Amino acid sequence: MKLDPIVALATSLQTQAISICRLSGDDAIEIAEKLTHLNLKDQDHRILYGFIHDPLTEETVDEVLVLVMKGPRSYTREDVVEIHSHGGIYVTQKILSLIIGAGARLARPGEFTQRAVLNGRLDLAQAEGVNALIEADSEQSAKLALNQLKGALSELNEPLKEELLGIIAHIEVNIDYPEYDLEQITRTQLKPRVLSFRDKLQLILKEAQSGQRMREGVKTAIIGKPNVGKSSLLNALLNEDKAIVTEIPGTTRDVVEGTIRLDKVTLHLMDTAGLRESEDRIEKLGIAKTKQIIKDAELILFVVDGSQNLDEDEKAVLKSLDPQKTILIYNKKDLGSSSDRLEISALNKDVKSLIKVLNERYESDQFVFTKPVLNNERTVGLVRSALASIESALSAIEDDIAVDLINLDLTSAYEALVALTDPETNVSITDELFARFCLGK
Ligand code: GDP
């Protein structure tokens, strides 16, 4: 298939040191030759020095470096040429228009990556990884995206598909090719294989959750009784150099939310400040409306006034909280300090000790970087749907349903897995069967 040459700016259109125009497609090299008068055909993965000329006037437009990457050793697997010019807006636009005049067309957003997918250099999951990497705004999410870019999802998916297909193929051969001498698979034999498959999908979804946590933030509730300094703490955290505030809607109303990124963790803060006092013990601490938030929270920052002893209400609430997810913070250390506790002064924006504890706490969440995880709605949704089909197969096994009907569920699960990395592929189990069993020779 001949792919028409496309061009796009790889850098933004603004006054800057260097601009890069990227060309890809069958005639990319000819077009660049036309404009530079350089012999590029015989070059590969080399940078050449030259000038861009306007073919109509023969005027010199700019002094450039031309990088030639012949397919398939290029991002798109097609011939790719990059023209590095001076970064002025006028010059850049001029070069872009000369390239278009010479026969290329402006690429659609994402079209270079689309071609990389079409040409088999990247699978769809990897392409999503490229996008995620570009959009990553923290070290963690960049690592996760890079992992996906390296093909982690496909690596994860291939053995899964293989395993499931093994089961399906066995059943289908039993049904469709009784003359083929393969032992009949029974529900009893099926059950452990399907169960073990379900466990694998569940684990993958669990890992995906931790990846999601990294992107969206650990759900964090700041709680404590009125005037201990919850709002001040929120402000101090949001003022941290490392913190990037992404949203703080509903500032004065019941719950204030905001996302901050620290070195090792992103926190999605749900501040419960500003709730009214009441006779109810819990509500006194300003958390009545937020019992649910406490329940949902993965992390609780329980703030107390360090210049005073904990009162009975605070002790009771502290006891009711899950110690695994609670950090007790003594605020107002400027008014009174003790060495054996985590102290901050929210008012003075002195929260380094807390930041350190938070970074250490999530430091070891490394597993999400090294293990392949799904990192978007599409992929998580597909694995969920595969899991649902597997669950349905399991209950069919329990209910003594005929094996060929159980096979329908297994096949839907397989289709969902195929769609993970090859959404364009029409699954033909029969083809796979033939390949596997050499049926019909
Ligand atoms: P909230 O009701 O828990 O949200 O508490 P605020 O953040 O509104 O703070 C209540 C009062 O305590 C305010 O007057 C703050 O200035 C004061 N405050 C907060 N943090 C500190 C601190 O670290 N040291 C001192 N001395 N006062 C503080």
GROMACS .gro file of N, CA, C and O in nm, residues 332-389:
model
  232
  332LYS      N    1   0.047   2.311   6.471
  332LYS     CA    2   0.080   2.423   6.560
  332LYS      C    3   0.203   2.392   6.645
  332LYS      O    4   0.206   2.419   6.766
  333LYS      N    5   0.303   2.337   6.584
  333LYS     CA    6   0.423   2.304   6.661
  333LYS      C    7   0.493   2.430   6.711
  333LYS      O    8   0.573   2.425   6.803
  334ASP      N    9   0.460   2.542   6.646
  334ASP     CA   10   0.517   2.669   6.692
  334ASP      C   11   0.467   2.703   6.833
  334ASP      O   12   0.529   2.781   6.906
  335LEU      N   13   0.357   2.641   6.872
  335LEU     CA   14   0.302   2.671   7.005
  335LEU      C   15   0.345   2.568   7.110
  335LEU      O   16   0.319   2.585   7.229
  336GLY      N   17   0.402   2.461   7.068
  336GLY     CA   18   0.441   2.358   7.163
  336GLY      C   19   0.487   2.236   7.087
  336GLY      O   20   0.418   2.191   6.996
  337SER      N   21   0.603   2.184   7.125
  337SER     CA   22   0.660   2.078   7.044
  337SER      C   23   0.706   1.961   7.128
  337SER      O   24   0.737   1.973   7.246
  338SER      N   25   0.706   1.845   7.069
  338SER     CA   26   0.753   1.723   7.134
  338SER      C   27   0.818   1.639   7.025
  338SER      O   28   0.773   1.641   6.910
  339SER      N   29   0.922   1.565   7.058
  339SER     CA   30   1.003   1.505   6.952
  339SER      C   31   0.947   1.375   6.894
  339SER      O   32   0.980   1.336   6.785
  340ASP      N   33   0.860   1.309   6.969
  340ASP     CA   34   0.821   1.173   6.929
  340ASP      C   35   0.695   1.167   6.844
  340ASP      O   36   0.620   1.072   6.849
  341ARG      N   37   0.668   1.269   6.770
  341ARG     CA   38   0.545   1.267   6.691
  341ARG      C   39   0.564   1.349   6.563
  341ARG      O   40   0.659   1.427   6.552
  342LEU      N   41   0.472   1.330   6.471
  342LEU     CA   42   0.480   1.402   6.344
  342LEU      C   43   0.420   1.542   6.363
  342LEU      O   44   0.301   1.557   6.385
  343GLU      N   45   0.507   1.641   6.355
  343GLU     CA   46   0.463   1.777   6.384
  343GLU      C   47   0.479   1.868   6.264
  343GLU      O   48   0.574   1.856   6.187
  344ILE      N   49   0.386   1.959   6.252
  344ILE     CA   50   0.394   2.058   6.145
  344ILE      C   51   0.346   2.193   6.201
  344ILE      O   52   0.290   2.200   6.310
  345SER      N   53   0.371   2.297   6.123
  345SER     CA   54   0.307   2.423   6.155
  345SER      C   55   0.243   2.472   6.026
  345SER      O   56   0.309   2.529   5.940
  346ALA      N   57   0.116   2.442   6.014
  346ALA     CA   58   0.046   2.474   5.891
  346ALA      C   59   0.047   2.624   5.866
  346ALA      O   60   0.065   2.669   5.753
  347LEU      N   61   0.032   2.699   5.974
  347LEU     CA   62   0.027   2.844   5.962
  347LEU      C   63   0.155   2.898   5.900
  347LEU      O   64   0.152   2.986   5.814
  348ASN      N   65   0.269   2.842   5.943
  348ASN     CA   66   0.398   2.887   5.891
  348ASN      C   67   0.441   2.812   5.765
  348ASN      O   68   0.554   2.821   5.722
  349LYS      N   69   0.348   2.737   5.710
  349LYS     CA   70   0.373   2.656   5.592
  349LYS      C   71   0.493   2.563   5.611
  349LYS      O   72   0.568   2.533   5.519
  350ASP      N   73   0.510   2.518   5.735
  350ASP     CA   74   0.618   2.425   5.766
  350ASP      C   75   0.559   2.284   5.767
  350ASP      O   76   0.511   2.237   5.870
  351VAL      N   77   0.559   2.220   5.650
  351VAL     CA   78   0.496   2.087   5.640
  351VAL      C   79   0.594   1.984   5.581
  351VAL      O   80   0.553   1.878   5.536
  352LYS      N   81   0.723   2.020   5.586
  352LYS     CA   82   0.825   1.929   5.526
  352LYS      C   83   0.820   1.790   5.586
  352LYS      O   84   0.832   1.690   5.515
  353SER      N   85   0.802   1.783   5.718
  353SER     CA   86   0.802   1.652   5.784
  353SER      C   87   0.689   1.565   5.729
  353SER      O   88   0.707   1.446   5.705
  354LEU      N   89   0.576   1.625   5.705
  354LEU     CA   90   0.462   1.549   5.652
  354LEU      C   91   0.489   1.504   5.508
  354LEU      O   92   0.462   1.389   5.472
  355ILE      N   93   0.543   1.594   5.427
  355ILE     CA   94   0.575   1.560   5.288
  355ILE      C   95   0.670   1.441   5.285
  355ILE      O   96   0.655   1.350   5.203
  356LYS      N   97   0.768   1.444   5.377
  356LYS     CA   98   0.866   1.336   5.380
  356LYS      C   99   0.797   1.204   5.413
  356LYS      O  100   0.818   1.103   5.346
  357VAL      N  101   0.711   1.207   5.512
  357VAL     CA  102   0.639   1.085   5.551
  357VAL      C  103   0.555   1.033   5.434
  357VAL      O  104   0.550   0.914   5.406
  358LEU      N  105   0.492   1.125   5.364
  358LEU     CA  106   0.406   1.084   5.252
  358LEU      C  107   0.488   1.022   5.140
  358LEU      O  108   0.453   0.917   5.087
  359ASN      N  109   0.600   1.086   5.106
  359ASN     CA  110   0.683   1.031   5.000
  359ASN      C  111   0.738   0.895   5.037
  359ASN      O  112   0.743   0.804   4.955
  360GLU      N  113   0.777   0.880   5.164
  360GLU     CA  114   0.830   0.750   5.207
  360GLU      C  115   0.722   0.644   5.203
  360GLU      O  116   0.745   0.531   5.164
  361ARG      N  117   0.603   0.685   5.242
  361ARG     CA  118   0.494   0.589   5.248
  361ARG      C  119   0.464   0.528   5.111
  361ARG      O  120   0.429   0.411   5.101
  362TYR      N  121   0.477   0.609   5.006
  362TYR     CA  122   0.441   0.559   4.873
  362TYR      C  123   0.562   0.523   4.788
  362TYR      O  124   0.547   0.482   4.675
  363GLU      N  125   0.678   0.542   4.846
  363GLU     CA  126   0.802   0.508   4.776
  363GLU      C  127   0.798   0.365   4.723
  363GLU      O  128   0.837   0.334   4.612
  364SER      N  129   0.749   0.275   4.808
  364SER     CA  130   0.756   0.133   4.776
  364SER      C  131   0.644   0.089   4.683
  364SER      O  132   0.631  -0.029   4.653
  365ASP      N  133   0.566   0.182   4.635
  365ASP     CA  134   0.461   0.147   4.540
  365ASP      C  135   0.518   0.119   4.402
  365ASP      O  136   0.449   0.124   4.302
  366GLN      N  137   0.647   0.087   4.400
  366GLN     CA  138   0.720   0.066   4.275
  366GLN      C  139   0.658  -0.043   4.188
  366GLN      O  140   0.675  -0.041   4.068
  367PHE      N  141   0.590  -0.138   4.251
  367PHE     CA  142   0.541  -0.250   4.172
  367PHE      C  143   0.457  -0.206   4.054
  367PHE      O  144   0.456  -0.269   3.951
  368VAL      N  145   0.392  -0.094   4.070
  368VAL     CA  146   0.308  -0.050   3.960
  368VAL      C  147   0.391  -0.004   3.841
  368VAL      O  148   0.343   0.002   3.730
  369PHE      N  149   0.519   0.029   3.865
  369PHE     CA  150   0.602   0.071   3.752
  369PHE      C  151   0.655  -0.049   3.675
  369PHE      O  152   0.671  -0.046   3.556
  370THR      N  153   0.687  -0.153   3.749
  370THR     CA  154   0.756  -0.262   3.683
  370THR      C  155   0.658  -0.363   3.624
  370THR      O  156   0.691  -0.432   3.531
  371LYS      N  157   0.540  -0.369   3.681
  371LYS     CA  158   0.445  -0.464   3.624
  371LYS      C  159   0.360  -0.393   3.521
  371LYS      O  160   0.323  -0.279   3.538
  372PRO      N  161   0.328  -0.465   3.416
  372PRO     CA  162   0.244  -0.402   3.315
  372PRO      C  163   0.106  -0.376   3.371
  372PRO      O  164   0.049  -0.462   3.437
  373VAL      N  165   0.054  -0.259   3.346
  373VAL     CA  166  -0.082  -0.232   3.391
  373VAL      C  167  -0.162  -0.165   3.281
  373VAL      O  168  -0.106  -0.105   3.191
  374LEU      N  169  -0.289  -0.177   3.292
  374LEU     CA  170  -0.377  -0.110   3.199
  374LEU      C  171  -0.384   0.034   3.244
  374LEU      O  172  -0.394   0.059   3.363
  375ASN      N  173  -0.379   0.127   3.154
  375ASN     CA  174  -0.384   0.264   3.206
  375ASN      C  175  -0.489   0.353   3.141
  375ASN      O  176  -0.474   0.473   3.139
  376ASN      N  177  -0.593   0.296   3.091
  376ASN     CA  178  -0.703   0.383   3.051
  376ASN      C  179  -0.836   0.308   3.055
  376ASN      O  180  -0.840   0.188   3.075
  377GLU      N  181  -0.940   0.385   3.038
  377GLU     CA  182  -1.076   0.330   3.050
  377GLU      C  183  -1.099   0.215   2.953
  377GLU      O  184  -1.161   0.115   2.987
  378ARG      N  185  -1.050   0.232   2.831
  378ARG     CA  186  -1.076   0.132   2.728
  378ARG      C  187  -1.021  -0.005   2.770
  378ARG      O  188  -1.091  -0.105   2.768
  379THR      N  189  -0.894  -0.004   2.811
  379THR     CA  190  -0.833  -0.132   2.842
  379THR      C  191  -0.888  -0.192   2.971
  379THR      O  192  -0.915  -0.312   2.977
  380VAL      N  193  -0.910  -0.108   3.071
  380VAL     CA  194  -0.968  -0.159   3.196
  380VAL      C  195  -1.107  -0.216   3.167
  380VAL      O  196  -1.143  -0.324   3.214
  381GLY      N  197  -1.184  -0.145   3.086
  381GLY     CA  198  -1.319  -0.189   3.052
  381GLY      C  199  -1.318  -0.325   2.985
  381GLY      O  200  -1.400  -0.412   3.015
  382LEU      N  201  -1.224  -0.345   2.893
  382LEU     CA  202  -1.218  -0.472   2.821
  382LEU      C  203  -1.181  -0.587   2.913
  382LEU      O  204  -1.239  -0.696   2.904
  383VAL      N  205  -1.086  -0.563   3.004
  383VAL     CA  206  -1.050  -0.671   3.096
  383VAL      C  207  -1.166  -0.699   3.191
  383VAL      O  208  -1.195  -0.815   3.222
  384ARG      N  209  -1.236  -0.592   3.231
  384ARG     CA  210  -1.356  -0.613   3.315
  384ARG      C  211  -1.456  -0.700   3.242
  384ARG      O  212  -1.516  -0.789   3.300
  385SER      N  213  -1.475  -0.670   3.114
  385SER     CA  214  -1.576  -0.744   3.040
  385SER      C  215  -1.530  -0.890   3.021
  385SER      O  216  -1.611  -0.983   3.029
  386ALA      N  217  -1.400  -0.910   3.000
  386ALA     CA  218  -1.349  -1.048   2.994
  386ALA      C  219  -1.374  -1.120   3.126
  386ALA      O  220  -1.420  -1.235   3.128
  387LEU      N  221  -1.351  -1.048   3.235
  387LEU     CA  222  -1.371  -1.108   3.367
  387LEU      C  223  -1.518  -1.145   3.388
  387LEU      O  224  -1.549  -1.253   3.438
  388ALA      N  225  -1.608  -1.057   3.344
  388ALA     CA  226  -1.751  -1.086   3.359
  388ALA      C  227  -1.788  -1.213   3.284
  388ALA      O  228  -1.864  -1.297   3.334
  389SER      N  229  -1.735  -1.229   3.164
  389SER     CA  230  -1.765  -1.350   3.088
  389SER      C  231  -1.709  -1.474   3.156
  389SER      O  232  -1.770  -1.581   3.154
   0.00000   0.00000   0.00000
